[in-house]
Amino acid sequence: MTDILLIIFSITLFYIAIANRLMTYVNTLTLQGLLICGIAILSLQEMNIINLGTILLETLVVKAIAIPMFIRHVIKHNGITRETEPSVPYFVSLLVVTAIVVATFLIAQSSVGQGVNKTFFVVALSTILSALYLIATRRKVITHVICYVIVENGAFILSLSQGNEMPLMVNLGVLLDVFVSVFLLGIFINKVGDVTGDGDVSHLNQLKD
């Protein structure tokens, strides 16, 4: 069952590569949060109940509900247009993401040690690299924020590849990092919106002291 959830998670990467609506990105974040919650439940059953409860709280409440709601508010508050406005065609992005997934699979088969779950490793690394690619090829600042959260989702799955050995403090540190980063980027977008209007990164050269 865990492998099925991981496969569905990987499919969201292909979907988001060809998505042209910001709300599709936000809805994908919600779906990824639910999937990660399910993956955590299935793969961390032997973990201490307090640690497991904290992880489930983070994945369900924060990743699937709070962060998507916050990003929706930022989009609505700034009147950002709904198009993602990529700098490369969607089909090219789909090919690149496909190549990333294939490459990470080959890397996992050849160099990942026995102590790491290869399926988790492939999905995690594919998620991180795909999100970084989308950050580089999308023009809107809000899209960069969303992709940053996707990068963190990949890092979370990578930590799950270690099974029940993920300590609570590491997880809390990741959660704090997400909260602070999204909060600061939200403030940044609000200020940039006063200058750029639609949050296009190509307009950032208009910002002055």
CSV table of C-alpha atoms in Angstrom, one decimal, residues 3-195:
chain,number,residue,atom,x,y,z
A,3,ASP,CA,4.3,1.8,-2.7
A,4,ILE,CA,0.9,2.7,-4.2
A,5,LEU,CA,0.8,6.0,-2.3
A,6,LEU,CA,4.4,6.8,-3.4
A,7,ILE,CA,3.5,6.1,-7.0
A,8,ILE,CA,0.5,8.4,-6.8
A,9,PHE,CA,2.8,11.0,-5.3
A,10,SER,CA,5.1,10.6,-8.2
A,11,ILE,CA,2.2,11.1,-10.6
A,12,THR,CA,1.5,14.5,-9.0
A,13,LEU,CA,4.9,15.6,-10.3
A,14,PHE,CA,4.0,14.9,-13.9
A,15,TYR,CA,0.6,16.6,-13.4
A,16,ILE,CA,2.1,19.7,-11.9
A,17,ALA,CA,4.7,19.9,-14.7
A,18,ILE,CA,1.9,20.5,-17.3
A,19,ALA,CA,-0.5,22.5,-15.0
A,20,ASN,CA,-1.2,26.0,-16.2
A,21,ARG,CA,-3.3,27.2,-13.2
A,22,LEU,CA,-2.0,28.3,-9.8
A,23,MET,CA,-5.0,26.6,-8.1
A,24,THR,CA,-3.9,23.3,-9.6
A,25,TYR,CA,-0.6,23.8,-7.8
A,26,VAL,CA,-2.3,24.5,-4.5
A,27,ASN,CA,-4.6,21.5,-4.9
A,28,THR,CA,-1.6,19.4,-5.6
A,29,LEU,CA,0.0,20.5,-2.4
A,30,THR,CA,-3.2,19.4,-0.5
A,31,LEU,CA,-3.1,16.0,-2.2
A,32,GLN,CA,0.6,15.6,-1.5
A,33,GLY,CA,0.0,16.4,2.2
A,34,LEU,CA,-2.7,13.7,2.4
A,35,LEU,CA,-0.5,11.2,0.6
A,36,ILE,CA,2.4,11.9,2.9
A,37,CYS,CA,0.1,11.5,5.9
A,38,GLY,CA,-0.9,8.1,4.6
A,39,ILE,CA,2.7,7.1,3.9
A,40,ALA,CA,3.8,8.1,7.4
A,41,ILE,CA,1.0,6.1,9.0
A,42,LEU,CA,1.9,3.0,7.1
A,43,SER,CA,5.7,3.3,7.4
A,44,LEU,CA,6.1,4.5,10.9
A,45,GLN,CA,3.8,2.2,12.8
A,46,GLU,CA,6.5,1.1,15.2
A,47,MET,CA,7.4,4.7,16.2
A,48,ASN,CA,6.7,6.1,19.6
A,49,ILE,CA,3.1,7.2,19.7
A,50,ILE,CA,3.9,10.8,20.7
A,51,ASN,CA,6.4,11.2,17.8
A,52,LEU,CA,4.0,9.5,15.4
A,53,GLY,CA,1.2,11.8,16.5
A,54,THR,CA,3.3,14.9,16.0
A,55,ILE,CA,4.3,13.7,12.5
A,56,LEU,CA,0.7,13.0,11.6
A,57,LEU,CA,-0.3,16.4,12.9
A,58,GLU,CA,2.3,18.1,10.8
A,59,THR,CA,1.4,16.2,7.6
A,60,LEU,CA,-2.3,16.4,7.9
A,61,VAL,CA,-2.9,19.8,9.5
A,62,VAL,CA,0.1,21.8,8.2
A,63,LYS,CA,0.9,20.3,4.8
A,64,ALA,CA,-2.6,19.4,3.7
A,65,ILE,CA,-4.6,22.2,5.2
A,66,ALA,CA,-2.8,25.2,6.7
A,67,ILE,CA,-0.1,25.9,4.0
A,68,PRO,CA,-2.5,25.5,1.0
A,69,MET,CA,-5.0,27.8,2.7
A,70,PHE,CA,-2.3,30.4,3.4
A,71,ILE,CA,-1.2,30.3,-0.2
A,72,ARG,CA,-4.8,30.6,-1.5
A,73,HIS,CA,-5.1,33.7,0.7
A,74,VAL,CA,-2.0,35.2,-0.7
A,75,ILE,CA,-3.2,34.6,-4.2
A,76,LYS,CA,-6.6,36.2,-3.5
A,77,HIS,CA,-5.2,39.1,-1.5
A,78,ASN,CA,-2.8,40.1,-4.2
A,79,GLY,CA,-5.1,39.5,-7.1
A,80,ILE,CA,-2.5,37.3,-8.8
A,81,THR,CA,-3.6,36.0,-12.2
A,82,ARG,CA,-4.2,32.2,-12.2
A,83,GLU,CA,-1.7,31.3,-15.0
A,84,THR,CA,1.6,29.9,-14.0
A,85,GLU,CA,3.4,31.5,-17.0
A,86,PRO,CA,6.3,29.1,-17.6
A,87,SER,CA,9.4,30.2,-19.5
A,88,VAL,CA,9.5,26.8,-21.3
A,89,PRO,CA,6.6,24.9,-23.0
A,90,TYR,CA,4.6,22.5,-20.7
A,91,PHE,CA,5.6,19.5,-22.9
A,92,VAL,CA,9.2,20.2,-22.4
A,93,SER,CA,8.7,20.4,-18.6
A,94,LEU,CA,6.9,17.0,-18.8
A,95,LEU,CA,9.9,15.5,-20.6
A,96,VAL,CA,12.4,17.0,-18.1
A,97,VAL,CA,10.4,15.7,-15.1
A,98,THR,CA,10.2,12.3,-16.8
A,99,ALA,CA,13.9,12.3,-17.4
A,100,ILE,CA,14.5,13.2,-13.7
A,101,VAL,CA,12.4,10.3,-12.5
A,102,VAL,CA,14.2,7.9,-14.8
A,103,ALA,CA,17.6,9.2,-13.8
A,104,THR,CA,16.9,9.0,-10.0
A,105,PHE,CA,15.6,5.4,-10.5
A,106,LEU,CA,18.9,4.4,-12.2
A,107,ILE,CA,20.9,6.2,-9.5
A,108,ALA,CA,19.0,4.3,-6.8
A,109,GLN,CA,19.5,0.9,-8.5
A,110,SER,CA,23.3,1.5,-8.8
A,111,SER,CA,24.4,3.4,-5.8
A,112,VAL,CA,21.9,3.4,-2.9
A,113,GLY,CA,22.9,1.3,0.1
A,114,GLN,CA,20.9,-1.5,1.6
A,115,GLY,CA,19.8,0.5,4.6
A,116,VAL,CA,17.8,3.0,2.5
A,117,ASN,CA,14.4,2.2,1.0
A,118,LYS,CA,14.9,2.7,-2.8
A,119,THR,CA,11.3,3.5,-3.5
A,120,PHE,CA,11.3,6.3,-1.0
A,121,PHE,CA,14.7,7.5,-2.2
A,122,VAL,CA,13.5,7.7,-5.9
A,123,VAL,CA,10.3,9.5,-5.1
A,124,ALA,CA,12.0,11.9,-2.7
A,125,LEU,CA,14.9,12.8,-5.0
A,126,SER,CA,12.6,13.1,-8.0
A,127,THR,CA,10.4,15.4,-6.0
A,128,ILE,CA,13.2,17.7,-4.9
A,129,LEU,CA,14.9,17.9,-8.4
A,130,SER,CA,11.5,18.4,-10.2
A,131,ALA,CA,10.5,21.2,-7.8
A,132,LEU,CA,13.9,22.9,-8.3
A,133,TYR,CA,13.4,22.7,-12.0
A,134,LEU,CA,9.9,24.2,-11.8
A,135,ILE,CA,11.3,27.0,-9.7
A,136,ALA,CA,13.8,27.8,-12.4
A,137,THR,CA,11.3,27.7,-15.2
A,138,ARG,CA,8.2,29.5,-13.7
A,139,ARG,CA,8.0,33.2,-13.6
A,140,LYS,CA,5.6,34.0,-10.7
A,141,VAL,CA,7.0,34.4,-7.2
A,142,ILE,CA,4.0,32.6,-5.7
A,143,THR,CA,4.8,29.5,-7.9
A,144,HIS,CA,8.3,29.5,-6.4
A,145,VAL,CA,6.8,29.5,-2.9
A,146,ILE,CA,4.6,26.5,-3.8
A,147,CYS,CA,7.6,24.6,-5.4
A,148,TYR,CA,9.7,25.3,-2.3
A,149,VAL,CA,7.0,23.5,-0.2
A,150,ILE,CA,7.1,20.7,-2.7
A,151,VAL,CA,10.9,20.5,-2.2
A,152,GLU,CA,10.3,20.2,1.6
A,153,ASN,CA,7.8,17.4,0.9
A,154,GLY,CA,10.5,15.6,-1.0
A,155,ALA,CA,12.9,16.1,2.0
A,156,PHE,CA,10.3,14.7,4.3
A,157,ILE,CA,9.8,11.6,2.2
A,158,LEU,CA,13.6,11.2,2.1
A,159,SER,CA,13.7,11.2,5.9
A,160,LEU,CA,11.0,8.5,5.9
A,161,SER,CA,13.4,6.3,3.8
A,162,GLN,CA,15.2,5.7,7.1
A,163,GLY,CA,12.1,4.0,8.5
A,164,ASN,CA,11.4,4.4,12.2
A,165,GLU,CA,14.7,6.1,12.9
A,166,MET,CA,13.6,9.6,12.2
A,167,PRO,CA,13.9,11.6,15.4
A,168,LEU,CA,11.2,14.0,16.6
A,169,MET,CA,13.5,17.0,16.9
A,170,VAL,CA,14.5,16.7,13.2
A,171,ASN,CA,10.9,16.6,12.2
A,172,LEU,CA,10.1,19.6,14.3
A,173,GLY,CA,13.0,21.5,12.8
A,174,VAL,CA,11.7,20.8,9.3
A,175,LEU,CA,8.3,22.0,10.4
A,176,LEU,CA,9.6,25.2,11.8
A,177,ASP,CA,11.7,25.8,8.6
A,178,VAL,CA,8.5,25.4,6.5
A,179,PHE,CA,6.5,27.8,8.7
A,180,VAL,CA,9.1,30.5,8.8
A,181,SER,CA,9.9,30.2,5.1
A,182,VAL,CA,6.3,30.3,3.9
A,183,PHE,CA,5.5,33.1,6.3
A,184,LEU,CA,8.4,35.3,5.1
A,185,LEU,CA,7.8,34.5,1.5
A,186,GLY,CA,4.1,35.4,2.0
A,187,ILE,CA,5.1,38.8,3.4
A,188,PHE,CA,7.6,39.2,0.5
A,189,ILE,CA,4.9,38.5,-2.0
A,190,ASN,CA,2.5,41.0,-0.4
A,191,LYS,CA,5.2,43.7,-0.8
A,192,VAL,CA,6.3,42.6,-4.3
A,193,GLY,CA,2.6,42.7,-5.3
A,194,ASP,CA,2.5,46.4,-4.6
A,195,VAL,CA,5.2,46.9,-7.2
